[in-house]
PDB file of C-alpha atoms in Angstrom:
ATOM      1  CA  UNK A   1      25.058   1.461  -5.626  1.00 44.00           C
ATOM      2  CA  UNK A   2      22.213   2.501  -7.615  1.00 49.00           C
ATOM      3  CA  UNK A   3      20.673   6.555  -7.556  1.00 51.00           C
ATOM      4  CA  UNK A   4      17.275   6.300  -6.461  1.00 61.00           C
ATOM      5  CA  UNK A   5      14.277   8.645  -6.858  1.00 66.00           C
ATOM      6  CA  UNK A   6      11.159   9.150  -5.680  1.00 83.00           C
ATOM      7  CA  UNK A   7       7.643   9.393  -7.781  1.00 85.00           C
ATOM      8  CA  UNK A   8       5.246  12.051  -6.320  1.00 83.00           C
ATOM      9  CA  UNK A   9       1.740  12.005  -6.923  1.00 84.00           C
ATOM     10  CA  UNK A  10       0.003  15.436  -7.558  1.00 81.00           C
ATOM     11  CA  UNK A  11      -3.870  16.729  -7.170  1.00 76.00           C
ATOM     12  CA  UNK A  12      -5.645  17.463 -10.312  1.00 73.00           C
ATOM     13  CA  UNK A  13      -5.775  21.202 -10.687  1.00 67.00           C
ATOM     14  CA  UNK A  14      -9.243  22.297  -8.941  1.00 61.00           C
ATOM     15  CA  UNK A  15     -10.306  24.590 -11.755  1.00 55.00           C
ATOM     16  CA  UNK A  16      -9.356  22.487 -14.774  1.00 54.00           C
ATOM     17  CA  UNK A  17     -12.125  21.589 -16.836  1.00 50.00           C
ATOM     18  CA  UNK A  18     -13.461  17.733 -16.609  1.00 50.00           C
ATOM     19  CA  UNK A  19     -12.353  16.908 -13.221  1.00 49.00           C
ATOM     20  CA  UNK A  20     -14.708  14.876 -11.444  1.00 53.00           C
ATOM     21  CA  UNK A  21     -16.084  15.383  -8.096  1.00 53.00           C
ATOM     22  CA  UNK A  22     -13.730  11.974  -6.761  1.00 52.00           C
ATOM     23  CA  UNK A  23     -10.468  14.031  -6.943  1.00 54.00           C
ATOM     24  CA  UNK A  24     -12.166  16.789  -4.772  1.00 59.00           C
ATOM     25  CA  UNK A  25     -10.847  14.667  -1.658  1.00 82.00           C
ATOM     26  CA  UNK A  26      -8.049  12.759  -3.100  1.00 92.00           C
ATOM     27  CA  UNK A  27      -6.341  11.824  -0.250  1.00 95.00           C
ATOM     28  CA  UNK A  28      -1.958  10.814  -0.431  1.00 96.00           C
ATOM     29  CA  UNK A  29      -0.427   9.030   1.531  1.00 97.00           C
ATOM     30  CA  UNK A  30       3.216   8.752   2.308  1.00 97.00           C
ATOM     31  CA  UNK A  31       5.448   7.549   4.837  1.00 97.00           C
ATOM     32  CA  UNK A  32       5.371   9.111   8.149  1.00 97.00           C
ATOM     33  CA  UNK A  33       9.173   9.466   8.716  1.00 96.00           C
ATOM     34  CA  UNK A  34      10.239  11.024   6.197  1.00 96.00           C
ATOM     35  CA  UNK A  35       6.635  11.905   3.888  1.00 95.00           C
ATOM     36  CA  UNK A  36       7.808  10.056   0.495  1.00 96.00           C
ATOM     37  CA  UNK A  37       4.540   9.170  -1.142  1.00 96.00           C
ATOM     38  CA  UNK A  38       3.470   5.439  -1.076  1.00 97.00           C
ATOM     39  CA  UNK A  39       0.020   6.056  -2.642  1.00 97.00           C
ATOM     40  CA  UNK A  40      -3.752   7.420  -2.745  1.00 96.00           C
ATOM     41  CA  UNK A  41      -7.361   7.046  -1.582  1.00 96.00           C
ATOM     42  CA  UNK A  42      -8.394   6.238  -5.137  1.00 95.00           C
ATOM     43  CA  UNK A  43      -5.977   2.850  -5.337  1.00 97.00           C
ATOM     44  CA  UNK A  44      -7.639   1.466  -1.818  1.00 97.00           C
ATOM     45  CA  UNK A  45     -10.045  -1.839  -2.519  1.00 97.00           C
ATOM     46  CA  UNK A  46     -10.488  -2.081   1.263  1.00 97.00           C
ATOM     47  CA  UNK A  47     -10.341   0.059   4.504  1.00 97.00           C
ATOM     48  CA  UNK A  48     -11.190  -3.478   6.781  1.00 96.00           C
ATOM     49  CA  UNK A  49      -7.471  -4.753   7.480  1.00 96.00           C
ATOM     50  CA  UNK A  50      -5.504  -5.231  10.633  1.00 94.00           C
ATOM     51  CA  UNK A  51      -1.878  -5.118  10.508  1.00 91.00           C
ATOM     52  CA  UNK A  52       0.693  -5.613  12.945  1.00 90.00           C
ATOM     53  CA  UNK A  53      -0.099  -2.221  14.298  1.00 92.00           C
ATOM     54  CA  UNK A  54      -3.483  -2.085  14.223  1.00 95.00           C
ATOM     55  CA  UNK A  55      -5.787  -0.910  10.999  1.00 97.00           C
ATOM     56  CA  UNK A  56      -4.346  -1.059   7.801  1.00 97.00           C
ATOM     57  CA  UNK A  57      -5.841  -0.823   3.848  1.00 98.00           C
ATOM     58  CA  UNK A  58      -5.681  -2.925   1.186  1.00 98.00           C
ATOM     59  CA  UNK A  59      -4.163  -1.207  -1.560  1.00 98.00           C
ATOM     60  CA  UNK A  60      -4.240  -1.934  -5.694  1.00 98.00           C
ATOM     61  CA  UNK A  61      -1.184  -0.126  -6.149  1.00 97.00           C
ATOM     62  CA  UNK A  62       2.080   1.371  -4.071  1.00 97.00           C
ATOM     63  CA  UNK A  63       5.207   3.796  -5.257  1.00 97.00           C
ATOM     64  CA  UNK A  64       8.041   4.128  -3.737  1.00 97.00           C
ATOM     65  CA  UNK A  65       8.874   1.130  -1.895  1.00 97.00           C
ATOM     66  CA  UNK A  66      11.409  -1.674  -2.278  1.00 97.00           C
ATOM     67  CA  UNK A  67      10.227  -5.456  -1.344  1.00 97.00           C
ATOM     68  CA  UNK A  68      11.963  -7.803   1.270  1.00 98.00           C
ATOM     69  CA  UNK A  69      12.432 -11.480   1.290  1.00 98.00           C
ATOM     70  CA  UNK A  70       9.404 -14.083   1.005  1.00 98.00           C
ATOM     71  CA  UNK A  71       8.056 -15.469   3.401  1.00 98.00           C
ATOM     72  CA  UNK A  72       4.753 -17.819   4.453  1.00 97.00           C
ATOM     73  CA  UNK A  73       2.389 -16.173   6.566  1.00 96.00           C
ATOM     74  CA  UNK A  74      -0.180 -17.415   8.640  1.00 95.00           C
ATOM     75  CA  UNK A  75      -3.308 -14.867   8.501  1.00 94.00           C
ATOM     76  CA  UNK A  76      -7.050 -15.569   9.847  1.00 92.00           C
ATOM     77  CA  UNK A  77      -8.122 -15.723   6.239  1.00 93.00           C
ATOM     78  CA  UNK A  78      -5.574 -18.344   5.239  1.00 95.00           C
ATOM     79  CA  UNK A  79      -1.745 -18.796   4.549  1.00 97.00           C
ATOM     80  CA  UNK A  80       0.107 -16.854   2.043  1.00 98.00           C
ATOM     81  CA  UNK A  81       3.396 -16.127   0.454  1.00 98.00           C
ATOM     82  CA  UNK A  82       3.829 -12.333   0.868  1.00 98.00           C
ATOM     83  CA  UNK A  83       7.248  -9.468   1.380  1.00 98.00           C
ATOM     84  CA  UNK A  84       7.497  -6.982   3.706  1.00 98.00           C
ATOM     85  CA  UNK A  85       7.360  -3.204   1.989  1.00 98.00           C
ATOM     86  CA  UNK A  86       9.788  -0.696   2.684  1.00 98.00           C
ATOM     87  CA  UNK A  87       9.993   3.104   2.131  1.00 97.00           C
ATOM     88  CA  UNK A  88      12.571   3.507  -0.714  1.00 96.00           C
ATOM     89  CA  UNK A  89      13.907   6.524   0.878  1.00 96.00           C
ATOM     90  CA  UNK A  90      14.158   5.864   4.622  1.00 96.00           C
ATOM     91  CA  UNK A  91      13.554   1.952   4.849  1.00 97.00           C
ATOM     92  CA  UNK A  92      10.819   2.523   6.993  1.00 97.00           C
ATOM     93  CA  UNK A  93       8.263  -0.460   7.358  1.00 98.00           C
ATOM     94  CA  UNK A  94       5.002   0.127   6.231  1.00 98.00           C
ATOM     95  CA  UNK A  95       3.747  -2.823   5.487  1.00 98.00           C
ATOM     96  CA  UNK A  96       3.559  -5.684   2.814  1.00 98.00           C
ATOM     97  CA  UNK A  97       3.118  -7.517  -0.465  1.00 98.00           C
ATOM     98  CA  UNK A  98       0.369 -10.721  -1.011  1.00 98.00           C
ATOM     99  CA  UNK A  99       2.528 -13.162  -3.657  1.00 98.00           C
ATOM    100  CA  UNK A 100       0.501 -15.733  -3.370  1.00 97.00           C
ATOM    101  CA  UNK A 101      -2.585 -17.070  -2.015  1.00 96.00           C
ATOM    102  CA  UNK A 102      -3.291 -20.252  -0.373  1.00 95.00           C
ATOM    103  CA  UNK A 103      -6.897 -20.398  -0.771  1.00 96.00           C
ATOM    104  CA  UNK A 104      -8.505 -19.698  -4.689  1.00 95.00           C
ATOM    105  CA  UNK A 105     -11.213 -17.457  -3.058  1.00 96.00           C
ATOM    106  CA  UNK A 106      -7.881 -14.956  -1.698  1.00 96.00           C
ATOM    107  CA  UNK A 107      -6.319 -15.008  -4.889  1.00 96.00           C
ATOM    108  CA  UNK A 108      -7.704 -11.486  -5.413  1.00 97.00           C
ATOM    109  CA  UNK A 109      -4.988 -10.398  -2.978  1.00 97.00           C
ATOM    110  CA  UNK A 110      -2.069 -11.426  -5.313  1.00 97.00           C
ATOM    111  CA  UNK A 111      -0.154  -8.466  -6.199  1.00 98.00           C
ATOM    112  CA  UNK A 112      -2.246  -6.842  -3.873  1.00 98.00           C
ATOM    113  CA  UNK A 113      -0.477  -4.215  -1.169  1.00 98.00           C
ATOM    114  CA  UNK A 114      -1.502  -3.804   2.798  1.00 98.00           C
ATOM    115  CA  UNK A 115      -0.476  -0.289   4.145  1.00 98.00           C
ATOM    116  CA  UNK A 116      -0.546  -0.276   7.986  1.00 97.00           C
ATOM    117  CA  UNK A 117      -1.886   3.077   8.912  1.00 97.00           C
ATOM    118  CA  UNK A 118       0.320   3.561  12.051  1.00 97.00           C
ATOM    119  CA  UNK A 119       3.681   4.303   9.611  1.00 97.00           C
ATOM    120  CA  UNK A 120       2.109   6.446   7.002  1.00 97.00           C
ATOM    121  CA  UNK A 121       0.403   9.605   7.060  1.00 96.00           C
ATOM    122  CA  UNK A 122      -1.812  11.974   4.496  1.00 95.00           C
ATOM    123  CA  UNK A 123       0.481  13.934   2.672  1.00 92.00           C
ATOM    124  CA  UNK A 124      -0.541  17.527   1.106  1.00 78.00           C
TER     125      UNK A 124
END
């Protein structure tokens, strides 16, 4: 069994010298069950996905999880290989991983994270 541990992402200081005006409201997000952080506002491409609970973002980049098996989803914009994402601390489902794209115009999804908003929450 392997020791796991969690990455935590931290606010730039609010007096240091050079910070710009985006980290003001840097928003983290972690998971809802047990707050392990999964990422921030500044990695999301896209607030307009649905999920299988409702609204979810597209993200550049994720922490903290551990990928499931592959499978081929059918999506309105096309089919695509993708894995489930998991909280590394709790298991909790919080959404998943584009692999591959069917369609050349989706292939900016590849490697490309959805977080369903419903099992994550803004961290402090």
């Amino acid at each position: 069994m392997a020791i796991g541990y969690s990455v935590y992402i931290e606010r730039p200081a609010s007096g240091a010298i050079g910070i710009k005006t985006k980290y003001a409201k840097l928003e983290i997000y972690g998971c809802s069950h047990c707050r392990t952080h999964l990422s921030s506002s500044n990695h999301i491409m896209s607030k307009d996905y649905r999920g299988v609970t409702g609204d979810a973002y597209l993200m550049r980049k994720v922490i903290n999880v551990t990928e499931g098996h592959r499978e081929t989803r059918h999506m309105i914009t096309g089919r695509y290989v993708v894995c489930d994402i998991y909280c590394h601390t709790c298991k909790n489902l919080v959404g998943w991983k584009y692999l591959m794209s069917e369609k050349r115009d989706q292939e900016y999804k590849e490697g490309k994270y959805i977080l369903e908003l419903e099992p994550i929450t803004e961290c402090d």
